[in-house]
Amino acid sequence: DIQMTQSPSSLSASVGDRITITCRASQSISRHVNWYQQKQGKAPNLLICAASDLQSGVPSRFSGSGSGTDFTLTISSLQPEDFATFYCQQNYSTPFAFGPGTKVDIK
Amino acid sequence: EVHLLESGGGLVQPGGSLRLSCAASGFTFRTHALSWVRQAPGKGLEWVSGISGSGGSIYYAGSVKGRFTISRDNSKNTLYLQMNNLRAEDTAVYYCAKDDTNYGGNFDYWGQGILVTVS
């Protein structure tokens, strides 16, 4: 099974900051990575699929990159509504593993 | 508008059974794969099981294989998860998630989740 790791596990940032979250797969998965945002008490929301394809309605300050085993999610200018937990997920093969999450909170 | 509504959760004793349902609307049900994803209290997301649009392809996480059974009724636009021999570690919020295709693992819509407590 493919394992996903994320770093950092948490980070504190201010409104307007640029932040980057890293996700690593235990084997090469081409560009088969999705990113989700989950706010407290809510269901996850798909932000990016296929490593870099922004979902409709997702602000352009979100971007994704990477291929193979290393992937990143970047928020160019953090907004108040962005504070949440972010998960990467591989859809290269089942089981579709999620990373452990990165919690972004207010500094 | 896509809508997914889970039901059937609750409190069950270890070793017991429960069947979750997910009623779907707002899309062509039979052409989309569906999955169950769970989240233990204070923990991350865990993919549990998935089923293709026709029901012909089914996949499970190792942690539930042999105990859980996923199925779907395309005439009723409903997804199911039969959970047997439940354990304390199965306690979680269970989400129904729609795939954007017939099996790609891109979960573009989610239900609000239903709590299953094994105690």
PDB file of C-alpha atoms in Angstrom:
ATOM      1  CA  ASP A   1       0.000   0.000   0.000  1.00  0.00           C
ATOM      2  CA  ILE A   2       1.130   3.560  -0.699  1.00  0.00           C
ATOM      3  CA  GLN A   3       1.754   5.694   2.389  1.00  0.00           C
ATOM      4  CA  MET A   4       1.462   9.478   2.438  1.00  0.00           C
ATOM      5  CA  THR A   5       3.304  11.799   4.797  1.00  0.00           C
ATOM      6  CA  GLN A   6       2.927  15.555   5.275  1.00  0.00           C
ATOM      7  CA  SER A   7       5.026  18.276   6.793  1.00  0.00           C
ATOM      8  CA  PRO A   8       4.708  20.216   8.888  1.00  0.00           C
ATOM      9  CA  SER A   9       1.984  18.667  11.022  1.00  0.00           C
ATOM     10  CA  SER A  10       0.964  22.150  12.084  1.00  0.00           C
ATOM     11  CA  LEU A  11       1.953  25.724  11.440  1.00  0.00           C
ATOM     12  CA  SER A  12       1.028  29.134  12.725  1.00  0.00           C
ATOM     13  CA  ALA A  13       0.792  31.960  10.234  1.00  0.00           C
ATOM     14  CA  SER A  14      -0.607  35.442   9.826  1.00  0.00           C
ATOM     15  CA  VAL A  15      -3.104  36.821   7.350  1.00  0.00           C
ATOM     16  CA  GLY A  16      -1.204  37.689   4.182  1.00  0.00           C
ATOM     17  CA  ASP A  17       1.550  35.138   4.705  1.00  0.00           C
ATOM     18  CA  ARG A  18       2.653  32.740   1.990  1.00  0.00           C
ATOM     19  CA  ILE A  19       2.658  29.153   3.227  1.00  0.00           C
ATOM     20  CA  THR A  20       3.729  25.854   1.741  1.00  0.00           C
ATOM     21  CA  ILE A  21       2.725  22.367   2.823  1.00  0.00           C
ATOM     22  CA  THR A  22       4.671  19.345   1.653  1.00  0.00           C
ATOM     23  CA  CYS A  23       3.344  15.870   0.926  1.00  0.00           C
ATOM     24  CA  ARG A  24       5.454  12.827   0.164  1.00  0.00           C
ATOM     25  CA  ALA A  25       4.392   9.448  -1.214  1.00  0.00           C
ATOM     26  CA  SER A  26       6.117   6.191  -0.316  1.00  0.00           C
ATOM     27  CA  GLN A  27       6.511   5.386  -4.018  1.00  0.00           C
ATOM     28  CA  SER A  28       6.218   7.239  -7.302  1.00  0.00           C
ATOM     29  CA  ILE A  29       2.620   8.140  -8.093  1.00  0.00           C
ATOM     30  CA  SER A  30       3.098  10.400 -11.097  1.00  0.00           C
ATOM     31  CA  ARG A  31       0.744  13.350 -10.511  1.00  0.00           C
ATOM     32  CA  HIS A  32      -2.030  11.395  -8.768  1.00  0.00           C
ATOM     33  CA  VAL A  33      -2.407  13.644  -5.758  1.00  0.00           C
ATOM     34  CA  ASN A  34      -5.380  15.623  -4.523  1.00  0.00           C
ATOM     35  CA  TRP A  35      -5.538  18.291  -1.816  1.00  0.00           C
ATOM     36  CA  TYR A  36      -8.476  18.869   0.531  1.00  0.00           C
ATOM     37  CA  GLN A  37      -9.283  21.558   3.067  1.00  0.00           C
ATOM     38  CA  GLN A  38     -11.295  20.645   6.153  1.00  0.00           C
ATOM     39  CA  LYS A  39     -12.687  23.219   8.545  1.00  0.00           C
ATOM     40  CA  GLN A  40     -13.610  22.250  12.082  1.00  0.00           C
ATOM     41  CA  GLY A  41     -16.768  20.160  12.233  1.00  0.00           C
ATOM     42  CA  LYS A  42     -17.226  20.155   8.451  1.00  0.00           C
ATOM     43  CA  ALA A  43     -16.686  17.693   5.616  1.00  0.00           C
ATOM     44  CA  PRO A  44     -13.502  18.020   3.546  1.00  0.00           C
ATOM     45  CA  ASN A  45     -13.539  20.165   0.428  1.00  0.00           C
ATOM     46  CA  LEU A  46     -11.576  19.244  -2.714  1.00  0.00           C
ATOM     47  CA  LEU A  47      -9.201  22.069  -3.644  1.00  0.00           C
ATOM     48  CA  ILE A  48      -6.806  20.593  -6.167  1.00  0.00           C
ATOM     49  CA  CYS A  49      -6.704  17.370  -8.167  1.00  0.00           C
ATOM     50  CA  ALA A  50      -4.000  15.824 -10.335  1.00  0.00           C
ATOM     51  CA  ALA A  51      -1.365  17.696  -8.330  1.00  0.00           C
ATOM     52  CA  SER A  52      -2.077  21.130  -9.797  1.00  0.00           C
ATOM     53  CA  ASP A  53      -5.612  21.382 -11.238  1.00  0.00           C
ATOM     54  CA  LEU A  54      -7.591  23.911  -9.262  1.00  0.00           C
ATOM     55  CA  GLN A  55     -11.188  22.919  -8.677  1.00  0.00           C
ATOM     56  CA  SER A  56     -13.900  25.267  -9.918  1.00  0.00           C
ATOM     57  CA  GLY A  57     -14.624  27.972  -7.372  1.00  0.00           C
ATOM     58  CA  VAL A  58     -11.366  27.599  -5.478  1.00  0.00           C
ATOM     59  CA  PRO A  59      -9.490  30.899  -5.154  1.00  0.00           C
ATOM     60  CA  SER A  60      -6.376  31.323  -7.273  1.00  0.00           C
ATOM     61  CA  ARG A  61      -4.226  31.941  -4.187  1.00  0.00           C
ATOM     62  CA  PHE A  62      -4.205  28.140  -3.828  1.00  0.00           C
ATOM     63  CA  SER A  63      -1.790  26.252  -6.057  1.00  0.00           C
ATOM     64  CA  GLY A  64      -0.285  22.792  -6.189  1.00  0.00           C
ATOM     65  CA  SER A  65       2.799  21.315  -7.766  1.00  0.00           C
ATOM     66  CA  GLY A  66       4.947  18.215  -7.880  1.00  0.00           C
ATOM     67  CA  SER A  67       5.186  14.793  -9.418  1.00  0.00           C
ATOM     68  CA  GLY A  68       6.656  11.422  -8.569  1.00  0.00           C
ATOM     69  CA  THR A  69       6.897  11.326  -4.796  1.00  0.00           C
ATOM     70  CA  ASP A  70       7.036  14.981  -3.708  1.00  0.00           C
ATOM     71  CA  PHE A  71       4.172  17.444  -3.828  1.00  0.00           C
ATOM     72  CA  THR A  72       3.402  20.875  -2.435  1.00  0.00           C
ATOM     73  CA  LEU A  73       0.338  22.968  -1.690  1.00  0.00           C
ATOM     74  CA  THR A  74       0.954  26.715  -1.579  1.00  0.00           C
ATOM     75  CA  ILE A  75      -1.314  29.490  -0.379  1.00  0.00           C
ATOM     76  CA  SER A  76       0.123  32.725  -1.739  1.00  0.00           C
ATOM     77  CA  SER A  77      -1.581  35.122   0.665  1.00  0.00           C
ATOM     78  CA  LEU A  78      -3.342  33.518   3.612  1.00  0.00           C
ATOM     79  CA  GLN A  79      -6.872  34.777   4.239  1.00  0.00           C
ATOM     80  CA  PRO A  80      -8.921  34.474   7.457  1.00  0.00           C
ATOM     81  CA  GLU A  81     -11.171  31.827   5.903  1.00  0.00           C
ATOM     82  CA  ASP A  82      -8.174  29.626   5.023  1.00  0.00           C
ATOM     83  CA  PHE A  83      -7.391  28.556   8.574  1.00  0.00           C
ATOM     84  CA  ALA A  84      -8.156  24.851   8.567  1.00  0.00           C
ATOM     85  CA  THR A  85      -6.558  21.428   8.239  1.00  0.00           C
ATOM     86  CA  PHE A  86      -5.215  20.394   4.844  1.00  0.00           C
ATOM     87  CA  TYR A  87      -4.864  16.816   3.618  1.00  0.00           C
ATOM     88  CA  CYS A  88      -3.161  15.328   0.601  1.00  0.00           C
ATOM     89  CA  GLN A  89      -4.528  12.095  -0.873  1.00  0.00           C
ATOM     90  CA  GLN A  90      -3.173   9.725  -3.482  1.00  0.00           C
ATOM     91  CA  ASN A  91      -5.472   8.261  -6.108  1.00  0.00           C
ATOM     92  CA  TYR A  92      -2.801   6.298  -7.972  1.00  0.00           C
ATOM     93  CA  SER A  93      -4.046   3.001  -6.547  1.00  0.00           C
ATOM     94  CA  THR A  94      -6.364   1.653  -3.888  1.00  0.00           C
ATOM     95  CA  PRO A  95      -6.406   1.988  -0.952  1.00  0.00           C
ATOM     96  CA  PHE A  96      -6.659   5.736  -1.588  1.00  0.00           C
ATOM     97  CA  ALA A  97      -4.529   6.909   1.322  1.00  0.00           C
ATOM     98  CA  PHE A  98      -4.687  10.347   2.874  1.00  0.00           C
ATOM     99  CA  GLY A  99      -1.797  12.125   4.505  1.00  0.00           C
ATOM    100  CA  PRO A 100      -2.030  12.791   8.265  1.00  0.00           C
ATOM    101  CA  GLY A 101      -2.965  16.417   7.752  1.00  0.00           C
ATOM    102  CA  THR A 102      -1.452  19.862   8.331  1.00  0.00           C
ATOM    103  CA  LYS A 103      -3.288  22.185  10.685  1.00  0.00           C
ATOM    104  CA  VAL A 104      -2.927  25.861   9.829  1.00  0.00           C
ATOM    105  CA  ASP A 105      -3.850  28.244  12.606  1.00  0.00           C
ATOM    106  CA  ILE A 106      -3.555  31.913  13.363  1.00  0.00           C
ATOM    107  CA  LYS A 107      -0.302  33.225  14.778  1.00  0.00           C
TER     108      LYS A 107
ATOM    109  CA  GLU B   1     -27.156  20.634  -6.828  1.00  0.00           C
ATOM    110  CA  VAL B   2     -25.379  17.532  -5.570  1.00  0.00           C
ATOM    111  CA  HIS B   3     -26.581  16.297  -2.212  1.00  0.00           C
ATOM    112  CA  LEU B   4     -25.383  13.325  -0.151  1.00  0.00           C
ATOM    113  CA  LEU B   5     -27.126  12.397   3.083  1.00  0.00           C
ATOM    114  CA  GLU B   6     -25.835   9.673   5.380  1.00  0.00           C
ATOM    115  CA  SER B   7     -28.013   7.822   7.867  1.00  0.00           C
ATOM    116  CA  GLY B   8     -27.922   4.729  10.056  1.00  0.00           C
ATOM    117  CA  GLY B   9     -25.214   5.674  12.508  1.00  0.00           C
ATOM    118  CA  GLY B  10     -25.383   5.388  16.269  1.00  0.00           C
ATOM    119  CA  LEU B  11     -24.082   3.516  19.297  1.00  0.00           C
ATOM    120  CA  VAL B  12     -23.314  -0.193  18.980  1.00  0.00           C
ATOM    121  CA  GLN B  13     -21.525  -2.692  21.207  1.00  0.00           C
ATOM    122  CA  PRO B  14     -18.235  -4.299  20.186  1.00  0.00           C
ATOM    123  CA  GLY B  15     -18.928  -7.250  17.921  1.00  0.00           C
ATOM    124  CA  GLY B  16     -22.195  -5.737  16.764  1.00  0.00           C
ATOM    125  CA  SER B  17     -23.378  -4.664  13.312  1.00  0.00           C
ATOM    126  CA  LEU B  18     -24.644  -1.513  11.704  1.00  0.00           C
ATOM    127  CA  ARG B  19     -25.685  -0.530   8.198  1.00  0.00           C
ATOM    128  CA  LEU B  20     -25.030   2.952   6.896  1.00  0.00           C
ATOM    129  CA  SER B  21     -26.924   4.451   3.977  1.00  0.00           C
ATOM    130  CA  CYS B  22     -26.132   7.417   1.778  1.00  0.00           C
ATOM    131  CA  ALA B  23     -28.971   8.902  -0.259  1.00  0.00           C
ATOM    132  CA  ALA B  24     -27.744  10.837  -3.274  1.00  0.00           C
ATOM    133  CA  SER B  25     -29.308  13.401  -5.577  1.00  0.00           C
ATOM    134  CA  GLY B  26     -28.340  16.041  -8.120  1.00  0.00           C
ATOM    135  CA  PHE B  27     -26.181  13.909 -10.429  1.00  0.00           C
ATOM    136  CA  THR B  28     -26.399  10.808 -12.623  1.00  0.00           C
ATOM    137  CA  PHE B  29     -25.863   8.285  -9.845  1.00  0.00           C
ATOM    138  CA  ARG B  30     -24.945   5.218 -11.901  1.00  0.00           C
ATOM    139  CA  THR B  31     -22.074   6.954 -13.727  1.00  0.00           C
ATOM    140  CA  HIS B  32     -20.089   7.889 -10.634  1.00  0.00           C
ATOM    141  CA  ALA B  33     -18.063   5.825  -8.229  1.00  0.00           C
ATOM    142  CA  LEU B  34     -18.649   6.392  -4.512  1.00  0.00           C
ATOM    143  CA  SER B  35     -16.568   5.844  -1.421  1.00  0.00           C
ATOM    144  CA  TRP B  36     -16.843   5.793   2.344  1.00  0.00           C
ATOM    145  CA  VAL B  37     -14.226   7.797   4.218  1.00  0.00           C
ATOM    146  CA  ARG B  38     -14.058   7.920   8.009  1.00  0.00           C
ATOM    147  CA  GLN B  39     -12.533  10.158  10.625  1.00  0.00           C
ATOM    148  CA  ALA B  40     -11.950   9.019  14.176  1.00  0.00           C
ATOM    149  CA  PRO B  41     -12.456  11.703  16.851  1.00  0.00           C
ATOM    150  CA  GLY B  42      -9.617  14.221  16.631  1.00  0.00           C
ATOM    151  CA  LYS B  43      -7.844  12.216  13.935  1.00  0.00           C
ATOM    152  CA  GLY B  44      -7.251  12.389  10.196  1.00  0.00           C
ATOM    153  CA  LEU B  45      -9.141  11.005   7.228  1.00  0.00           C
ATOM    154  CA  GLU B  46      -9.120   7.302   6.391  1.00  0.00           C
ATOM    155  CA  TRP B  47     -10.480   5.927   3.123  1.00  0.00           C
ATOM    156  CA  VAL B  48     -12.581   2.850   3.961  1.00  0.00           C
ATOM    157  CA  SER B  49     -14.110   1.446   0.798  1.00  0.00           C
ATOM    158  CA  GLY B  50     -15.089   2.346  -2.749  1.00  0.00           C
ATOM    159  CA  ILE B  51     -17.417   1.047  -5.435  1.00  0.00           C
ATOM    160  CA  SER B  52     -17.633   1.770  -9.139  1.00  0.00           C
ATOM    161  CA  GLY B  53     -20.730   3.177 -10.810  1.00  0.00           C
ATOM    162  CA  SER B  54     -22.036  -0.220 -11.899  1.00  0.00           C
ATOM    163  CA  GLY B  55     -21.060  -1.871  -8.643  1.00  0.00           C
ATOM    164  CA  GLY B  56     -18.803  -4.260 -10.522  1.00  0.00           C
ATOM    165  CA  SER B  57     -15.571  -3.060  -8.929  1.00  0.00           C
ATOM    166  CA  ILE B  58     -15.223  -2.904  -5.166  1.00  0.00           C
ATOM    167  CA  TYR B  59     -12.247  -2.031  -2.986  1.00  0.00           C
ATOM    168  CA  TYR B  60     -11.569  -2.037   0.759  1.00  0.00           C
ATOM    169  CA  ALA B  61      -8.973  -0.766   3.164  1.00  0.00           C
ATOM    170  CA  GLY B  62      -7.119  -3.543   4.907  1.00  0.00           C
ATOM    171  CA  SER B  63      -8.468  -2.430   8.286  1.00  0.00           C
ATOM    172  CA  VAL B  64     -12.050  -3.314   7.318  1.00  0.00           C
ATOM    173  CA  LYS B  65     -11.658  -6.061   4.728  1.00  0.00           C
ATOM    174  CA  GLY B  66     -13.709  -9.099   5.653  1.00  0.00           C
ATOM    175  CA  ARG B  67     -15.857  -7.133   8.112  1.00  0.00           C
ATOM    176  CA  PHE B  68     -17.402  -4.359   6.000  1.00  0.00           C
ATOM    177  CA  THR B  69     -19.363  -4.698   2.766  1.00  0.00           C
ATOM    178  CA  ILE B  70     -20.036  -1.819   0.398  1.00  0.00           C
ATOM    179  CA  SER B  71     -22.938  -1.932  -2.044  1.00  0.00           C
ATOM    180  CA  ARG B  72     -25.165   0.361  -4.029  1.00  0.00           C
ATOM    181  CA  ASP B  73     -28.683   0.372  -5.441  1.00  0.00           C
ATOM    182  CA  ASN B  74     -28.687   2.439  -8.610  1.00  0.00           C
ATOM    183  CA  SER B  75     -32.501   2.259  -8.820  1.00  0.00           C
ATOM    184  CA  LYS B  76     -32.709   4.016  -5.441  1.00  0.00           C
ATOM    185  CA  ASN B  77     -29.664   6.318  -5.796  1.00  0.00           C
ATOM    186  CA  THR B  78     -28.365   4.937  -2.521  1.00  0.00           C
ATOM    187  CA  LEU B  79     -24.991   3.735  -1.269  1.00  0.00           C
ATOM    188  CA  TYR B  80     -24.631   1.338   1.648  1.00  0.00           C
ATOM    189  CA  LEU B  81     -21.980   0.162   4.071  1.00  0.00           C
ATOM    190  CA  GLN B  82     -22.717  -2.982   6.049  1.00  0.00           C
ATOM    191  CA  MET B  83     -20.424  -3.049   9.065  1.00  0.00           C
ATOM    192  CA  ASN B  84     -20.067  -6.318  11.007  1.00  0.00           C
ATOM    193  CA  ASN B  85     -17.917  -7.385  13.949  1.00  0.00           C
ATOM    194  CA  LEU B  86     -17.420  -3.762  14.921  1.00  0.00           C
ATOM    195  CA  ARG B  87     -14.477  -2.762  17.081  1.00  0.00           C
ATOM    196  CA  ALA B  88     -13.774   0.238  19.274  1.00  0.00           C
ATOM    197  CA  GLU B  89     -11.315   1.495  16.665  1.00  0.00           C
ATOM    198  CA  ASP B  90     -14.156   1.742  14.118  1.00  0.00           C
ATOM    199  CA  THR B  91     -15.580   4.650  16.121  1.00  0.00           C
ATOM    200  CA  ALA B  92     -15.596   7.586  13.722  1.00  0.00           C
ATOM    201  CA  VAL B  93     -17.602   9.982  11.632  1.00  0.00           C
ATOM    202  CA  TYR B  94     -18.322   8.194   8.369  1.00  0.00           C
ATOM    203  CA  TYR B  95     -18.560  10.284   5.208  1.00  0.00           C
ATOM    204  CA  CYS B  96     -20.077   9.306   1.896  1.00  0.00           C
ATOM    205  CA  ALA B  97     -17.971  10.802  -0.920  1.00  0.00           C
ATOM    206  CA  LYS B  98     -18.754  11.104  -4.606  1.00  0.00           C
ATOM    207  CA  ASP B  99     -16.057  10.543  -7.194  1.00  0.00           C
ATOM    208  CA  ASP B 100     -15.916  12.979 -10.081  1.00  0.00           C
ATOM    209  CA  THR B 101     -15.707  10.064 -12.527  1.00  0.00           C
ATOM    210  CA  ASN B 102     -16.394   6.342 -12.557  1.00  0.00           C
ATOM    211  CA  TYR B 103     -13.395   5.531 -10.459  1.00  0.00           C
ATOM    212  CA  GLY B 104     -10.661   8.103 -10.194  1.00  0.00           C
ATOM    213  CA  GLY B 105     -10.500   8.723  -6.476  1.00  0.00           C
ATOM    214  CA  ASN B 106     -11.205  12.455  -6.764  1.00  0.00           C
ATOM    215  CA  PHE B 107     -13.841  13.135  -4.121  1.00  0.00           C
ATOM    216  CA  ASP B 108     -15.603  16.275  -5.286  1.00  0.00           C
ATOM    217  CA  TYR B 109     -18.677  16.122  -3.052  1.00  0.00           C
ATOM    218  CA  TRP B 110     -19.096  14.835   0.482  1.00  0.00           C
ATOM    219  CA  GLY B 111     -22.007  14.217   2.803  1.00  0.00           C
ATOM    220  CA  GLN B 112     -22.157  15.898   6.199  1.00  0.00           C
ATOM    221  CA  GLY B 113     -21.060  12.683   7.918  1.00  0.00           C
ATOM    222  CA  ILE B 114     -22.658  10.303  10.409  1.00  0.00           C
ATOM    223  CA  LEU B 115     -21.218   9.270  13.760  1.00  0.00           C
ATOM    224  CA  VAL B 116     -20.682   5.614  14.599  1.00  0.00           C
ATOM    225  CA  THR B 117     -19.705   4.870  18.184  1.00  0.00           C
ATOM    226  CA  VAL B 118     -18.583   1.382  19.182  1.00  0.00           C
ATOM    227  CA  SER B 119     -18.638   1.044  22.941  1.00  0.00           C
TER     228      SER B 119
END
